[in-house]
């Protein structure tokens, strides 16, 4: 009888253990399920786009549409010299600086971005030109230069806030230091904008620690909790190292850009 009781107890323990493992597996995959099915609503980020004179939003059940004038709210030598936001370049730590032939002019950009971003089953790489939009209306460009230009040579044409124009379209390829370091309220962990696939871009740090490329996947992001998404979301980070904002491809399915 004693042996029979031991056998029953062992069987009950095994059943409870299996049930617990099943619950744990369900909990651990819930975040992945959200990514696969696209159940996280990014429209909650709209209020963080503070440059309201230059960026507006509309929403429907599937898309967030962002219209941008693409005008930086910080100074630059690429503004016309008569503009209040014109400022000559004065960065002694870059003696190789040279001004490119472009200038800042108002644009008419429309970003149509998935409202409920999901991981793409087949990843696609950003084209040259805008691949996303920052909270101050400025386009994010990828890590490539147009034509035969060298992106590392182009770094020497960036203004004091690390942007420059292509023609008349100002943009950031790398960390937008106005947002992460220089403006009032700048935060190196804060939400900086959205890429065309709907996943957010955050700053150079997370939980007080600087993010490096080794912390991120091939697309330059990872899944985790942010101040804006306490249940977690896939998100990109800007880093000091190439490729800076986005890696081999978008993590999700990109929307469209009209310009």
PDB file of C-alpha atoms in Angstrom:
ATOM      1  CA  UNK A   1       0.000   0.000   0.000  1.00  0.00           C
ATOM      2  CA  UNK A   2       2.838   2.374   0.896  1.00  0.00           C
ATOM      3  CA  UNK A   3       4.462   1.761  -2.511  1.00  0.00           C
ATOM      4  CA  UNK A   4       1.135   2.405  -4.243  1.00  0.00           C
ATOM      5  CA  UNK A   5       0.779   5.781  -2.468  1.00  0.00           C
ATOM      6  CA  UNK A   6       4.297   6.716  -3.555  1.00  0.00           C
ATOM      7  CA  UNK A   7       3.451   5.837  -7.154  1.00  0.00           C
ATOM      8  CA  UNK A   8       0.263   7.942  -7.084  1.00  0.00           C
ATOM      9  CA  UNK A   9       2.133  10.895  -5.567  1.00  0.00           C
ATOM     10  CA  UNK A  10       4.816  10.660  -8.240  1.00  0.00           C
ATOM     11  CA  UNK A  11       2.205  10.596 -10.990  1.00  0.00           C
ATOM     12  CA  UNK A  12       0.432  13.644  -9.542  1.00  0.00           C
ATOM     13  CA  UNK A  13       3.726  15.540  -9.321  1.00  0.00           C
ATOM     14  CA  UNK A  14       4.495  14.737 -12.959  1.00  0.00           C
ATOM     15  CA  UNK A  15       1.066  15.962 -14.099  1.00  0.00           C
ATOM     16  CA  UNK A  16       1.423  19.245 -12.178  1.00  0.00           C
ATOM     17  CA  UNK A  17       4.929  19.764 -13.590  1.00  0.00           C
ATOM     18  CA  UNK A  18       3.704  19.239 -17.157  1.00  0.00           C
ATOM     19  CA  UNK A  19       0.830  21.694 -16.617  1.00  0.00           C
ATOM     20  CA  UNK A  20       3.238  24.291 -15.205  1.00  0.00           C
ATOM     21  CA  UNK A  21       5.589  23.891 -18.152  1.00  0.00           C
ATOM     22  CA  UNK A  22       2.688  24.360 -20.534  1.00  0.00           C
ATOM     23  CA  UNK A  23       1.643  27.593 -18.811  1.00  0.00           C
ATOM     24  CA  UNK A  24       5.225  28.865 -18.873  1.00  0.00           C
ATOM     25  CA  UNK A  25       5.527  28.160 -22.593  1.00  0.00           C
ATOM     26  CA  UNK A  26       2.277  30.010 -23.293  1.00  0.00           C
ATOM     27  CA  UNK A  27       3.480  33.038 -21.335  1.00  0.00           C
ATOM     28  CA  UNK A  28       6.862  33.086 -23.045  1.00  0.00           C
ATOM     29  CA  UNK A  29       5.407  33.047 -26.544  1.00  0.00           C
ATOM     30  CA  UNK A  30       2.738  35.709 -26.024  1.00  0.00           C
ATOM     31  CA  UNK A  31       5.088  38.518 -27.072  1.00  0.00           C
ATOM     32  CA  UNK A  32       6.078  36.610 -30.209  1.00  0.00           C
ATOM     33  CA  UNK A  33       2.411  36.026 -30.999  1.00  0.00           C
ATOM     34  CA  UNK A  34       1.795  39.783 -30.768  1.00  0.00           C
ATOM     35  CA  UNK A  35       4.594  40.393 -33.257  1.00  0.00           C
ATOM     36  CA  UNK A  36       3.341  37.751 -35.665  1.00  0.00           C
ATOM     37  CA  UNK A  37      -0.279  38.885 -35.629  1.00  0.00           C
ATOM     38  CA  UNK A  38       0.284  42.632 -35.271  1.00  0.00           C
ATOM     39  CA  UNK A  39      -1.834  43.478 -32.228  1.00  0.00           C
ATOM     40  CA  UNK A  40       0.145  46.426 -30.818  1.00  0.00           C
ATOM     41  CA  UNK A  41      -1.331  49.812 -31.756  1.00  0.00           C
ATOM     42  CA  UNK A  42       1.377  52.390 -32.496  1.00  0.00           C
ATOM     43  CA  UNK A  43      -1.071  55.296 -32.843  1.00  0.00           C
ATOM     44  CA  UNK A  44      -0.397  55.992 -29.146  1.00  0.00           C
ATOM     45  CA  UNK A  45       2.925  57.495 -30.256  1.00  0.00           C
ATOM     46  CA  UNK A  46       1.370  60.319 -32.273  1.00  0.00           C
ATOM     47  CA  UNK A  47       1.412  62.789 -29.381  1.00  0.00           C
ATOM     48  CA  UNK A  48       5.185  62.390 -29.091  1.00  0.00           C
ATOM     49  CA  UNK A  49       5.720  64.018 -32.489  1.00  0.00           C
ATOM     50  CA  UNK A  50       6.115  67.464 -30.982  1.00  0.00           C
ATOM     51  CA  UNK A  51       6.859  69.598 -34.066  1.00  0.00           C
ATOM     52  CA  UNK A  52       3.166  70.155 -34.800  1.00  0.00           C
ATOM     53  CA  UNK A  53       3.823  72.973 -37.282  1.00  0.00           C
ATOM     54  CA  UNK A  54       5.570  70.482 -39.550  1.00  0.00           C
ATOM     55  CA  UNK A  55       3.893  67.107 -38.984  1.00  0.00           C
ATOM     56  CA  UNK A  56       0.244  65.919 -38.892  1.00  0.00           C
ATOM     57  CA  UNK A  57      -1.488  62.551 -38.465  1.00  0.00           C
ATOM     58  CA  UNK A  58      -4.566  60.712 -39.731  1.00  0.00           C
ATOM     59  CA  UNK A  59      -5.629  57.190 -38.776  1.00  0.00           C
ATOM     60  CA  UNK A  60      -7.789  54.372 -40.055  1.00  0.00           C
ATOM     61  CA  UNK A  61      -8.148  50.756 -38.942  1.00  0.00           C
ATOM     62  CA  UNK A  62      -4.973  49.656 -40.725  1.00  0.00           C
ATOM     63  CA  UNK A  63      -2.739  52.657 -41.277  1.00  0.00           C
ATOM     64  CA  UNK A  64      -1.163  55.653 -39.624  1.00  0.00           C
ATOM     65  CA  UNK A  65      -0.594  58.379 -42.206  1.00  0.00           C
ATOM     66  CA  UNK A  66       1.996  61.018 -41.331  1.00  0.00           C
ATOM     67  CA  UNK A  67       2.331  64.145 -43.438  1.00  0.00           C
ATOM     68  CA  UNK A  68       5.577  66.017 -42.964  1.00  0.00           C
ATOM     69  CA  UNK A  69       7.006  69.335 -44.117  1.00  0.00           C
ATOM     70  CA  UNK A  70      10.430  67.960 -43.165  1.00  0.00           C
ATOM     71  CA  UNK A  71      11.692  71.195 -41.609  1.00  0.00           C
ATOM     72  CA  UNK A  72      14.192  70.902 -38.756  1.00  0.00           C
ATOM     73  CA  UNK A  73      13.367  72.906 -35.642  1.00  0.00           C
ATOM     74  CA  UNK A  74      17.071  73.327 -34.900  1.00  0.00           C
ATOM     75  CA  UNK A  75      19.649  75.565 -36.518  1.00  0.00           C
ATOM     76  CA  UNK A  76      21.711  74.583 -39.525  1.00  0.00           C
ATOM     77  CA  UNK A  77      24.050  76.159 -42.056  1.00  0.00           C
ATOM     78  CA  UNK A  78      21.856  74.531 -44.708  1.00  0.00           C
ATOM     79  CA  UNK A  79      19.067  77.031 -44.037  1.00  0.00           C
ATOM     80  CA  UNK A  80      19.131  80.223 -46.086  1.00  0.00           C
ATOM     81  CA  UNK A  81      21.415  82.797 -44.465  1.00  0.00           C
ATOM     82  CA  UNK A  82      18.429  85.114 -43.976  1.00  0.00           C
ATOM     83  CA  UNK A  83      16.450  82.455 -42.105  1.00  0.00           C
ATOM     84  CA  UNK A  84      16.189  82.755 -38.311  1.00  0.00           C
ATOM     85  CA  UNK A  85      17.393  79.150 -38.035  1.00  0.00           C
ATOM     86  CA  UNK A  86      20.551  79.711 -40.054  1.00  0.00           C
ATOM     87  CA  UNK A  87      23.750  79.132 -38.091  1.00  0.00           C
ATOM     88  CA  UNK A  88      27.271  78.840 -39.450  1.00  0.00           C
ATOM     89  CA  UNK A  89      29.036  75.553 -38.798  1.00  0.00           C
ATOM     90  CA  UNK A  90      31.352  75.741 -35.815  1.00  0.00           C
ATOM     91  CA  UNK A  91      32.532  72.283 -34.769  1.00  0.00           C
ATOM     92  CA  UNK A  92      36.296  72.365 -34.168  1.00  0.00           C
ATOM     93  CA  UNK A  93      36.362  68.583 -33.654  1.00  0.00           C
ATOM     94  CA  UNK A  94      35.717  68.052 -37.384  1.00  0.00           C
ATOM     95  CA  UNK A  95      38.338  69.933 -39.423  1.00  0.00           C
ATOM     96  CA  UNK A  96      37.306  67.908 -42.512  1.00  0.00           C
ATOM     97  CA  UNK A  97      33.829  69.439 -42.682  1.00  0.00           C
ATOM     98  CA  UNK A  98      32.621  70.731 -46.027  1.00  0.00           C
ATOM     99  CA  UNK A  99      29.178  71.990 -46.999  1.00  0.00           C
ATOM    100  CA  UNK A 100      27.365  70.018 -49.654  1.00  0.00           C
ATOM    101  CA  UNK A 101      25.509  71.919 -52.423  1.00  0.00           C
ATOM    102  CA  UNK A 102      22.056  71.229 -50.956  1.00  0.00           C
ATOM    103  CA  UNK A 103      19.763  73.442 -48.900  1.00  0.00           C
ATOM    104  CA  UNK A 104      16.759  73.088 -46.597  1.00  0.00           C
ATOM    105  CA  UNK A 105      13.369  73.665 -48.182  1.00  0.00           C
ATOM    106  CA  UNK A 106       9.862  72.649 -47.167  1.00  0.00           C
ATOM    107  CA  UNK A 107       8.806  69.216 -48.420  1.00  0.00           C
ATOM    108  CA  UNK A 108       5.480  67.449 -48.857  1.00  0.00           C
ATOM    109  CA  UNK A 109       6.092  63.907 -47.600  1.00  0.00           C
ATOM    110  CA  UNK A 110       3.432  61.327 -46.796  1.00  0.00           C
ATOM    111  CA  UNK A 111       4.386  58.248 -44.776  1.00  0.00           C
ATOM    112  CA  UNK A 112       1.748  55.487 -44.770  1.00  0.00           C
ATOM    113  CA  UNK A 113       2.754  53.177 -41.931  1.00  0.00           C
ATOM    114  CA  UNK A 114       1.092  50.001 -40.538  1.00  0.00           C
ATOM    115  CA  UNK A 115      -0.911  50.855 -37.418  1.00  0.00           C
ATOM    116  CA  UNK A 116      -0.400  47.330 -36.052  1.00  0.00           C
ATOM    117  CA  UNK A 117       3.119  46.375 -37.156  1.00  0.00           C
ATOM    118  CA  UNK A 118       3.984  42.702 -37.524  1.00  0.00           C
ATOM    119  CA  UNK A 119       7.135  40.780 -38.321  1.00  0.00           C
ATOM    120  CA  UNK A 120       7.525  40.236 -42.060  1.00  0.00           C
ATOM    121  CA  UNK A 121       7.784  36.639 -43.241  1.00  0.00           C
ATOM    122  CA  UNK A 122      10.048  37.895 -46.027  1.00  0.00           C
ATOM    123  CA  UNK A 123      12.255  40.838 -45.111  1.00  0.00           C
ATOM    124  CA  UNK A 124      12.838  43.761 -47.506  1.00  0.00           C
ATOM    125  CA  UNK A 125      15.577  46.386 -47.482  1.00  0.00           C
ATOM    126  CA  UNK A 126      14.917  50.141 -47.455  1.00  0.00           C
ATOM    127  CA  UNK A 127      15.393  52.015 -50.696  1.00  0.00           C
ATOM    128  CA  UNK A 128      17.496  55.144 -50.916  1.00  0.00           C
ATOM    129  CA  UNK A 129      15.564  58.104 -49.570  1.00  0.00           C
ATOM    130  CA  UNK A 130      13.178  58.301 -46.606  1.00  0.00           C
ATOM    131  CA  UNK A 131      12.777  55.065 -44.638  1.00  0.00           C
ATOM    132  CA  UNK A 132      11.062  56.656 -41.642  1.00  0.00           C
ATOM    133  CA  UNK A 133      10.261  59.897 -39.875  1.00  0.00           C
ATOM    134  CA  UNK A 134      11.489  61.447 -36.624  1.00  0.00           C
ATOM    135  CA  UNK A 135       9.461  63.195 -33.922  1.00  0.00           C
ATOM    136  CA  UNK A 136      10.559  66.595 -35.260  1.00  0.00           C
ATOM    137  CA  UNK A 137       9.347  65.796 -38.815  1.00  0.00           C
ATOM    138  CA  UNK A 138      12.751  64.925 -40.328  1.00  0.00           C
ATOM    139  CA  UNK A 139      13.245  61.871 -42.536  1.00  0.00           C
ATOM    140  CA  UNK A 140      15.458  58.980 -41.515  1.00  0.00           C
ATOM    141  CA  UNK A 141      17.647  57.720 -44.382  1.00  0.00           C
ATOM    142  CA  UNK A 142      19.462  54.398 -44.445  1.00  0.00           C
ATOM    143  CA  UNK A 143      23.207  53.795 -44.174  1.00  0.00           C
ATOM    144  CA  UNK A 144      23.932  54.130 -47.886  1.00  0.00           C
ATOM    145  CA  UNK A 145      24.952  57.083 -50.030  1.00  0.00           C
ATOM    146  CA  UNK A 146      23.530  57.794 -53.466  1.00  0.00           C
ATOM    147  CA  UNK A 147      25.441  56.991 -56.630  1.00  0.00           C
ATOM    148  CA  UNK A 148      29.172  56.540 -56.221  1.00  0.00           C
ATOM    149  CA  UNK A 149      29.334  58.647 -53.057  1.00  0.00           C
ATOM    150  CA  UNK A 150      30.936  57.254 -49.911  1.00  0.00           C
ATOM    151  CA  UNK A 151      28.709  57.489 -46.830  1.00  0.00           C
ATOM    152  CA  UNK A 152      31.763  57.868 -44.585  1.00  0.00           C
ATOM    153  CA  UNK A 153      32.909  60.820 -46.673  1.00  0.00           C
ATOM    154  CA  UNK A 154      29.381  62.236 -46.460  1.00  0.00           C
ATOM    155  CA  UNK A 155      29.690  62.282 -42.664  1.00  0.00           C
ATOM    156  CA  UNK A 156      31.893  65.340 -43.136  1.00  0.00           C
ATOM    157  CA  UNK A 157      28.969  67.249 -44.652  1.00  0.00           C
ATOM    158  CA  UNK A 158      26.695  66.786 -41.622  1.00  0.00           C
ATOM    159  CA  UNK A 159      25.798  69.949 -39.715  1.00  0.00           C
ATOM    160  CA  UNK A 160      26.203  70.416 -35.970  1.00  0.00           C
ATOM    161  CA  UNK A 161      23.079  68.296 -35.348  1.00  0.00           C
ATOM    162  CA  UNK A 162      24.244  65.472 -37.635  1.00  0.00           C
ATOM    163  CA  UNK A 163      21.930  66.027 -40.595  1.00  0.00           C
ATOM    164  CA  UNK A 164      22.300  67.287 -44.142  1.00  0.00           C
ATOM    165  CA  UNK A 165      20.175  67.726 -47.276  1.00  0.00           C
ATOM    166  CA  UNK A 166      19.929  65.644 -50.419  1.00  0.00           C
ATOM    167  CA  UNK A 167      18.980  68.372 -52.847  1.00  0.00           C
ATOM    168  CA  UNK A 168      16.457  70.257 -50.711  1.00  0.00           C
ATOM    169  CA  UNK A 169      15.417  67.352 -48.465  1.00  0.00           C
ATOM    170  CA  UNK A 170      17.097  67.459 -45.059  1.00  0.00           C
ATOM    171  CA  UNK A 171      17.529  64.095 -43.286  1.00  0.00           C
ATOM    172  CA  UNK A 172      19.377  62.041 -40.673  1.00  0.00           C
ATOM    173  CA  UNK A 173      21.525  58.982 -41.435  1.00  0.00           C
ATOM    174  CA  UNK A 174      22.883  58.706 -37.890  1.00  0.00           C
ATOM    175  CA  UNK A 175      21.981  59.670 -34.319  1.00  0.00           C
ATOM    176  CA  UNK A 176      19.893  62.876 -34.358  1.00  0.00           C
ATOM    177  CA  UNK A 177      21.770  64.541 -31.520  1.00  0.00           C
ATOM    178  CA  UNK A 178      19.299  67.427 -31.331  1.00  0.00           C
ATOM    179  CA  UNK A 179      16.753  64.902 -30.022  1.00  0.00           C
ATOM    180  CA  UNK A 180      19.082  62.778 -27.896  1.00  0.00           C
ATOM    181  CA  UNK A 181      21.476  65.357 -26.431  1.00  0.00           C
ATOM    182  CA  UNK A 182      20.917  69.013 -27.219  1.00  0.00           C
ATOM    183  CA  UNK A 183      17.333  70.262 -27.136  1.00  0.00           C
ATOM    184  CA  UNK A 184      15.528  71.012 -23.873  1.00  0.00           C
ATOM    185  CA  UNK A 185      14.267  67.690 -22.564  1.00  0.00           C
ATOM    186  CA  UNK A 186      16.567  65.645 -24.817  1.00  0.00           C
ATOM    187  CA  UNK A 187      16.805  62.022 -23.704  1.00  0.00           C
ATOM    188  CA  UNK A 188      19.159  59.382 -25.063  1.00  0.00           C
ATOM    189  CA  UNK A 189      16.614  56.641 -24.202  1.00  0.00           C
ATOM    190  CA  UNK A 190      13.537  58.342 -25.647  1.00  0.00           C
ATOM    191  CA  UNK A 191      11.345  57.478 -28.615  1.00  0.00           C
ATOM    192  CA  UNK A 192      12.795  59.184 -31.703  1.00  0.00           C
ATOM    193  CA  UNK A 193      10.437  58.229 -34.529  1.00  0.00           C
ATOM    194  CA  UNK A 194       9.046  55.436 -36.703  1.00  0.00           C
ATOM    195  CA  UNK A 195      10.386  53.448 -39.608  1.00  0.00           C
ATOM    196  CA  UNK A 196       8.105  52.610 -42.523  1.00  0.00           C
ATOM    197  CA  UNK A 197       7.298  49.165 -41.099  1.00  0.00           C
ATOM    198  CA  UNK A 198       5.669  50.774 -38.055  1.00  0.00           C
ATOM    199  CA  UNK A 199       8.238  49.732 -35.487  1.00  0.00           C
ATOM    200  CA  UNK A 200       9.610  52.535 -33.276  1.00  0.00           C
ATOM    201  CA  UNK A 201      13.139  53.889 -33.110  1.00  0.00           C
ATOM    202  CA  UNK A 202      14.671  54.624 -29.700  1.00  0.00           C
ATOM    203  CA  UNK A 203      17.841  56.342 -28.558  1.00  0.00           C
ATOM    204  CA  UNK A 204      21.371  55.176 -27.905  1.00  0.00           C
ATOM    205  CA  UNK A 205      20.705  53.923 -24.372  1.00  0.00           C
ATOM    206  CA  UNK A 206      18.340  51.539 -22.605  1.00  0.00           C
ATOM    207  CA  UNK A 207      17.958  51.283 -18.823  1.00  0.00           C
ATOM    208  CA  UNK A 208      20.933  53.608 -18.441  1.00  0.00           C
ATOM    209  CA  UNK A 209      23.249  51.426 -20.533  1.00  0.00           C
ATOM    210  CA  UNK A 210      24.576  52.346 -23.973  1.00  0.00           C
ATOM    211  CA  UNK A 211      23.325  50.036 -26.718  1.00  0.00           C
ATOM    212  CA  UNK A 212      25.897  48.582 -29.122  1.00  0.00           C
ATOM    213  CA  UNK A 213      25.438  46.638 -32.338  1.00  0.00           C
ATOM    214  CA  UNK A 214      26.152  43.433 -30.412  1.00  0.00           C
ATOM    215  CA  UNK A 215      22.930  43.988 -28.441  1.00  0.00           C
ATOM    216  CA  UNK A 216      20.835  44.073 -31.615  1.00  0.00           C
ATOM    217  CA  UNK A 217      19.802  41.707 -34.395  1.00  0.00           C
ATOM    218  CA  UNK A 218      20.563  41.931 -38.111  1.00  0.00           C
ATOM    219  CA  UNK A 219      17.837  44.566 -38.522  1.00  0.00           C
ATOM    220  CA  UNK A 220      19.329  46.760 -35.773  1.00  0.00           C
ATOM    221  CA  UNK A 221      16.608  46.118 -33.212  1.00  0.00           C
ATOM    222  CA  UNK A 222      15.325  43.779 -30.534  1.00  0.00           C
ATOM    223  CA  UNK A 223      12.186  42.991 -28.544  1.00  0.00           C
ATOM    224  CA  UNK A 224      11.771  44.577 -25.129  1.00  0.00           C
ATOM    225  CA  UNK A 225       9.819  46.804 -22.780  1.00  0.00           C
ATOM    226  CA  UNK A 226       9.907  50.563 -23.422  1.00  0.00           C
ATOM    227  CA  UNK A 227       8.353  53.510 -21.589  1.00  0.00           C
ATOM    228  CA  UNK A 228       5.680  53.668 -24.283  1.00  0.00           C
ATOM    229  CA  UNK A 229       5.021  49.912 -24.472  1.00  0.00           C
ATOM    230  CA  UNK A 230       5.155  48.333 -20.993  1.00  0.00           C
ATOM    231  CA  UNK A 231       4.192  44.936 -22.443  1.00  0.00           C
ATOM    232  CA  UNK A 232       7.108  45.143 -24.863  1.00  0.00           C
ATOM    233  CA  UNK A 233       7.480  45.732 -28.586  1.00  0.00           C
ATOM    234  CA  UNK A 234      10.101  45.129 -31.227  1.00  0.00           C
ATOM    235  CA  UNK A 235      12.034  48.366 -31.673  1.00  0.00           C
ATOM    236  CA  UNK A 236      15.125  49.767 -33.326  1.00  0.00           C
ATOM    237  CA  UNK A 237      17.948  51.693 -31.641  1.00  0.00           C
ATOM    238  CA  UNK A 238      20.333  54.272 -33.012  1.00  0.00           C
ATOM    239  CA  UNK A 239      23.924  53.378 -32.219  1.00  0.00           C
ATOM    240  CA  UNK A 240      27.271  55.089 -32.546  1.00  0.00           C
ATOM    241  CA  UNK A 241      28.474  52.437 -34.989  1.00  0.00           C
ATOM    242  CA  UNK A 242      27.522  51.749 -38.608  1.00  0.00           C
ATOM    243  CA  UNK A 243      24.755  51.012 -39.727  1.00  0.00           C
ATOM    244  CA  UNK A 244      23.452  53.521 -37.123  1.00  0.00           C
ATOM    245  CA  UNK A 245      19.637  53.171 -37.451  1.00  0.00           C
ATOM    246  CA  UNK A 246      18.597  50.162 -39.560  1.00  0.00           C
ATOM    247  CA  UNK A 247      20.492  47.047 -40.543  1.00  0.00           C
ATOM    248  CA  UNK A 248      20.051  44.575 -43.387  1.00  0.00           C
ATOM    249  CA  UNK A 249      16.308  45.131 -43.813  1.00  0.00           C
ATOM    250  CA  UNK A 250      13.064  46.205 -42.172  1.00  0.00           C
ATOM    251  CA  UNK A 251      11.939  43.819 -39.435  1.00  0.00           C
ATOM    252  CA  UNK A 252       8.300  44.322 -40.438  1.00  0.00           C
ATOM    253  CA  UNK A 253       6.293  44.921 -43.581  1.00  0.00           C
ATOM    254  CA  UNK A 254       7.008  48.477 -44.774  1.00  0.00           C
ATOM    255  CA  UNK A 255       4.318  50.904 -45.783  1.00  0.00           C
ATOM    256  CA  UNK A 256       4.841  53.564 -48.422  1.00  0.00           C
ATOM    257  CA  UNK A 257       6.395  56.990 -48.818  1.00  0.00           C
ATOM    258  CA  UNK A 258       4.996  59.562 -51.244  1.00  0.00           C
ATOM    259  CA  UNK A 259       7.019  62.673 -52.034  1.00  0.00           C
TER     260      UNK A 259
END
